[in-house]
Coordinates of C-alpha atoms in Angstrom, one line a residue:
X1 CA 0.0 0.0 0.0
X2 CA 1.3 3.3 -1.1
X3 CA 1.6 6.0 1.8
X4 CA 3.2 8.5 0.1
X5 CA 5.8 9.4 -2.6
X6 CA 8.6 6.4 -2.3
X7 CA 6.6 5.0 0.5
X8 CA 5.0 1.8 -0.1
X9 CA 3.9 -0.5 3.1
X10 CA 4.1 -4.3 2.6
X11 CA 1.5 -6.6 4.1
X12 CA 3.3 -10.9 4.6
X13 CA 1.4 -13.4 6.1
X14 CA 2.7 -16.6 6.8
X15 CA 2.6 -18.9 9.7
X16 CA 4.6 -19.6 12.6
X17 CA 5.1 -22.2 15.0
X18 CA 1.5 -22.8 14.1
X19 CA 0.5 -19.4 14.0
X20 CA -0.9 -17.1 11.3
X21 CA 1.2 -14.1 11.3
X22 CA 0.9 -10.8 9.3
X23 CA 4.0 -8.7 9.5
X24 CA 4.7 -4.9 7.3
X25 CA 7.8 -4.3 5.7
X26 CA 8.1 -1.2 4.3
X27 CA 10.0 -0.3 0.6
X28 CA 11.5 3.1 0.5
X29 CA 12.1 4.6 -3.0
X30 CA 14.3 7.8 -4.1
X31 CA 14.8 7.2 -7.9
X32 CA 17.2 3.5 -8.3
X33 CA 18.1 3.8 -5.0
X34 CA 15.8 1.4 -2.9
X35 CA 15.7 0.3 1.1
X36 CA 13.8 -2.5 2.2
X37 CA 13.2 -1.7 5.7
X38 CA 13.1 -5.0 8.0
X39 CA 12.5 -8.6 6.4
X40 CA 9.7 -11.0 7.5
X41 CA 10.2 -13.8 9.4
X42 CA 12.8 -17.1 8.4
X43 CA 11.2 -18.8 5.3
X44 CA 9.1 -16.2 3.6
X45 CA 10.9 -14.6 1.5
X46 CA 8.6 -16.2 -1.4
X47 CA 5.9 -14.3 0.1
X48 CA 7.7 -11.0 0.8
X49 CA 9.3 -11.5 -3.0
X50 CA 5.4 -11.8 -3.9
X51 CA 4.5 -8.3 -2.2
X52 CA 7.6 -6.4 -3.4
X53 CA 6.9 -7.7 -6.9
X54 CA 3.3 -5.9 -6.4
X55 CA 5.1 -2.3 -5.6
X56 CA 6.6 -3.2 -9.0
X57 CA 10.4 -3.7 -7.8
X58 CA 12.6 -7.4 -7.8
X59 CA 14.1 -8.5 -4.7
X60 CA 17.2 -7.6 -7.2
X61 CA 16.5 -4.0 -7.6
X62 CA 17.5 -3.6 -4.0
X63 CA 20.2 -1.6 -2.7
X64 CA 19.9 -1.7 1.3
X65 CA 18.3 -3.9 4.0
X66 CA 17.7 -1.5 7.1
X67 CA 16.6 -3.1 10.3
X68 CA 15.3 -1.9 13.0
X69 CA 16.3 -4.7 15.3
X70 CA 17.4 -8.3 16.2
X71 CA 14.2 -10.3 16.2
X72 CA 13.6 -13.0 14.1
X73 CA 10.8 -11.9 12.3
X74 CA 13.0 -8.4 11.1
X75 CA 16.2 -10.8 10.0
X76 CA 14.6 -13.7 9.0
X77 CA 15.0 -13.0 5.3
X78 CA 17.9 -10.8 5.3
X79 CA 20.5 -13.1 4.3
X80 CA 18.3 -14.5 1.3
X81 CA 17.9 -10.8 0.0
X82 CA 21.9 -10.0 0.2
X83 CA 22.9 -12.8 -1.5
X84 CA 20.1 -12.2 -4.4
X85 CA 20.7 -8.4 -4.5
X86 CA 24.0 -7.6 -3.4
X87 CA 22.1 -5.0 -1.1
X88 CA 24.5 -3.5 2.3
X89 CA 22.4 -3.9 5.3
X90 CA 22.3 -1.0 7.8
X91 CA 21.5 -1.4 11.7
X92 CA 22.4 0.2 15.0
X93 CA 25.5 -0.7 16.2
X94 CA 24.3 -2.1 19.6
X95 CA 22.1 -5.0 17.2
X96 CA 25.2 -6.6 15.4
X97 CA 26.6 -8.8 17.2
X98 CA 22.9 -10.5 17.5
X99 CA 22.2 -10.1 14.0
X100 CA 26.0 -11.1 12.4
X101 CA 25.7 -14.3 15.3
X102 CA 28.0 -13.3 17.5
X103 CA 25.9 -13.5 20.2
X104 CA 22.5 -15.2 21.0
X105 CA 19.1 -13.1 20.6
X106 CA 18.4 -11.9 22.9
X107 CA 15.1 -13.3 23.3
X108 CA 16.2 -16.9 22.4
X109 CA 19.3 -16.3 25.4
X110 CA 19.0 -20.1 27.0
X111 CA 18.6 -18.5 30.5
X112 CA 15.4 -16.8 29.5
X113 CA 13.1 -20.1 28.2
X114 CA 12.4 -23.1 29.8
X115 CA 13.7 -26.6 29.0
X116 CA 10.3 -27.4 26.9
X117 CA 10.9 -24.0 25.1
X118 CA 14.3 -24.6 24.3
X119 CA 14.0 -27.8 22.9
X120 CA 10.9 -26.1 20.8
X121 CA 12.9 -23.3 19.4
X122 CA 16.8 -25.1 18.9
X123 CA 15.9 -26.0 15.3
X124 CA 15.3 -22.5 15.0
X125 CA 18.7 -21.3 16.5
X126 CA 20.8 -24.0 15.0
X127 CA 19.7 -22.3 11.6
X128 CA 18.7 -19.0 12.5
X129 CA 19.8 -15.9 10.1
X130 CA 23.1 -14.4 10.0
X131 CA 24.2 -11.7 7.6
X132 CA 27.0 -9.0 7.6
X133 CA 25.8 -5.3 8.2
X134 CA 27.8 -3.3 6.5
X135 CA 26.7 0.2 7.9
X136 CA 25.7 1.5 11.3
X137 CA 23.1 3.7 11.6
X138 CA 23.0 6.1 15.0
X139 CA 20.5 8.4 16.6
X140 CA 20.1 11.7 14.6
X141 CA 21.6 11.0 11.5
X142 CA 19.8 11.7 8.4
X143 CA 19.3 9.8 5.4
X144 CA 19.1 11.3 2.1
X145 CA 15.8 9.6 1.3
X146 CA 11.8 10.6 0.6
X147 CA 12.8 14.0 1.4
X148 CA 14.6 13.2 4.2
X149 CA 14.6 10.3 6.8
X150 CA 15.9 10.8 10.5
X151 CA 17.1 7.8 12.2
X152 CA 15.9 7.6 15.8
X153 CA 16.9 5.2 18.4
X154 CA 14.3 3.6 20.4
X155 CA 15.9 1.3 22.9
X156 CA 14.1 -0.7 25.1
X157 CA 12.4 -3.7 22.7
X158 CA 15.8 -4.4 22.0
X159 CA 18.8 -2.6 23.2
X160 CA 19.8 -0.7 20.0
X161 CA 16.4 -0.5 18.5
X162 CA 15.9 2.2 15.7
X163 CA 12.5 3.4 14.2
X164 CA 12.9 6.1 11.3
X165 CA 11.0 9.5 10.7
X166 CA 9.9 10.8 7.1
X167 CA 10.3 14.3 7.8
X168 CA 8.2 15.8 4.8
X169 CA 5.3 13.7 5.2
X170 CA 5.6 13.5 8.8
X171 CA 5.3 9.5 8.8
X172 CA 7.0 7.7 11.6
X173 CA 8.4 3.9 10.6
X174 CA 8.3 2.5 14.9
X175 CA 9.9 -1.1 14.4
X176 CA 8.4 -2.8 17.0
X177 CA 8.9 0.0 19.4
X178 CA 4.7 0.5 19.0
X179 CA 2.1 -1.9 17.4
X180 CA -1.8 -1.1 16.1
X181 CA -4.1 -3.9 17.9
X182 CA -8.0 -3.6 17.5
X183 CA -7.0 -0.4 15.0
X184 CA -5.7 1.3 18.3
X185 CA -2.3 2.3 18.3
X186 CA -0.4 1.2 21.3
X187 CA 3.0 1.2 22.9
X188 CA 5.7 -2.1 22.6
X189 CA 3.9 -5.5 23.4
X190 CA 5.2 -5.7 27.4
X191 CA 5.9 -10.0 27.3
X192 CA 8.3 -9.2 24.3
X193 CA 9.8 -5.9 25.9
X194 CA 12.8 -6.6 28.2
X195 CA 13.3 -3.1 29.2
X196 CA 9.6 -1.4 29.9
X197 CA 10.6 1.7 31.5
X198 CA 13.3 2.1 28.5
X199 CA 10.7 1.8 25.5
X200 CA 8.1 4.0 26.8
X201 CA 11.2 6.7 27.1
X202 CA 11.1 5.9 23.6
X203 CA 7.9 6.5 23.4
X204 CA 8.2 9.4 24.4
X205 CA 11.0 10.7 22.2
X206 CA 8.4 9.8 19.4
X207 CA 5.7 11.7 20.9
X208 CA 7.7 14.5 20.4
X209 CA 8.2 14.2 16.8
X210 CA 4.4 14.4 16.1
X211 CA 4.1 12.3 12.9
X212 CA 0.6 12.4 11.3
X213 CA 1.1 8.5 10.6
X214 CA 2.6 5.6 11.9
X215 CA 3.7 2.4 10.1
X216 CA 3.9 -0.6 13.1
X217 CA 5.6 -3.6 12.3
X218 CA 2.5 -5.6 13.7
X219 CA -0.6 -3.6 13.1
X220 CA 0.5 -1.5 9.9
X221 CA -0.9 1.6 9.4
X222 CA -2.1 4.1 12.2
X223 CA -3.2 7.2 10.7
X224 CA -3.7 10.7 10.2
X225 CA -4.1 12.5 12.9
X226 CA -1.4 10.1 15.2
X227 CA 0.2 12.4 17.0
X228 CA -2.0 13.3 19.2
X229 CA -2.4 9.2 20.2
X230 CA 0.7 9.4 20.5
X231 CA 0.9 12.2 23.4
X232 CA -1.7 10.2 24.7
X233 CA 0.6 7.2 25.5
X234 CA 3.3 9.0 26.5
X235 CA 1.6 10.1 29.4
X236 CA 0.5 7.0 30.1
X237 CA -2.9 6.3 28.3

């Protein structure tokens, strides 16, 4: 779905552990150069190939893999996309040990599940995605993109967390750092937040940005007129 100018919002469904799962990429265009923001989760790139196909791009046509975060369902496709495209990948610094496997996710670290869980998920991390980023991205800095995107770290989902800003049409890309559930807009999902008090800071720090719309991860679109939601939960709605 097209936002704006360069902004198109992918929707890829696709199941889980057993669950149906919708999850929204989002393509960023400024003439040939062209950022896939986050990645779906391990084993759908088919499906995400399918949706960027639709914006009328190939997986091939693309130069950068930004994401946001660790989690699985951001860089479960990322190495599949590098080695069709050639694309860099871009990330906050604090995220790449967990992404290049240096470290454990953090929210598959062994001291945090239960045997049962474990066991579940160590197919999973025996084969989970690794990829080189190439680029680190840091708070404030400004990409030359849709008129101008402003990286913003959001810790607190994840430790180096980052959620962009679309300064000319005032839309805000939030990662996982908020969701939409029941078309309300809402801060991080608490079970999958390690650091509560940290992400509603962030919260925060995008209240005061004062986007008109908001592009979720899990929920997609949240919009016009977000920002005033937004001041909403960062006083504690």
């Amino acid at each position: 779905m097209r936002i704006a100018e360069g902004v198109e919002v992918l929707s890829v469904d696709g199941v889980w552990r057993g669950n149906p799962m919708r999850v929204h990429p989002v393509l960023l265009r400024e003439g040939d150069q062209i950022v896939l923001v986050d990645t779906a989760f391990p084993g759908q790139v088919e499906a995400l190939r399918q949706a960027i196909r639709a914006c009328g791009v190939e997986i091939s046509q693309i130069r950068t893999v930004l994401l946001t975060h660790q989690d699985l369902d951001h860089i479960g496709n990322a190495p599949a996309l590098v080695r069709e495209s050639g694309a860099e990948v871009w990330a906050h610094p604090e995220e790449v040990p967990y992404i290049e496997g240096a470290r454990t996710l953090l929210k598959f670290d062994p001291a945090r599940l239960s045997p049962e869980q474990r066991e579940a998920l160590d197919p999973v991390l025996r084969d989970r995605p690794r990829v080189k980023v190439t680029r680190y991205l840091v708070d404030g800095e400004r990409l030359p993109l849709c008129g101008g995107v402003r990286v913003v770290h959001t810790p607190g989902h994840t430790p180096g967390h980052l959620s962009l800003f679309l300064e000319l049409p005032r839309i805000l890309i939030s990662g996982d750092a908020l969701v939409v559930t029941d078309g309300q807009l809402r801060g991080p999902i608490p079970e999958f937040t390690p650091d509560r008090a940290t992400a509603m800071a962030s919260v925060r720090k995008l209240a005061d940005l004062e986007p008109d719309v908001v592009v979720c991860y899990h929920g997609g679109v949240y919009g016009p007129g977000a920002a005033r939601r937004l001041r909403e939960l960062a006083v504690g709605d």
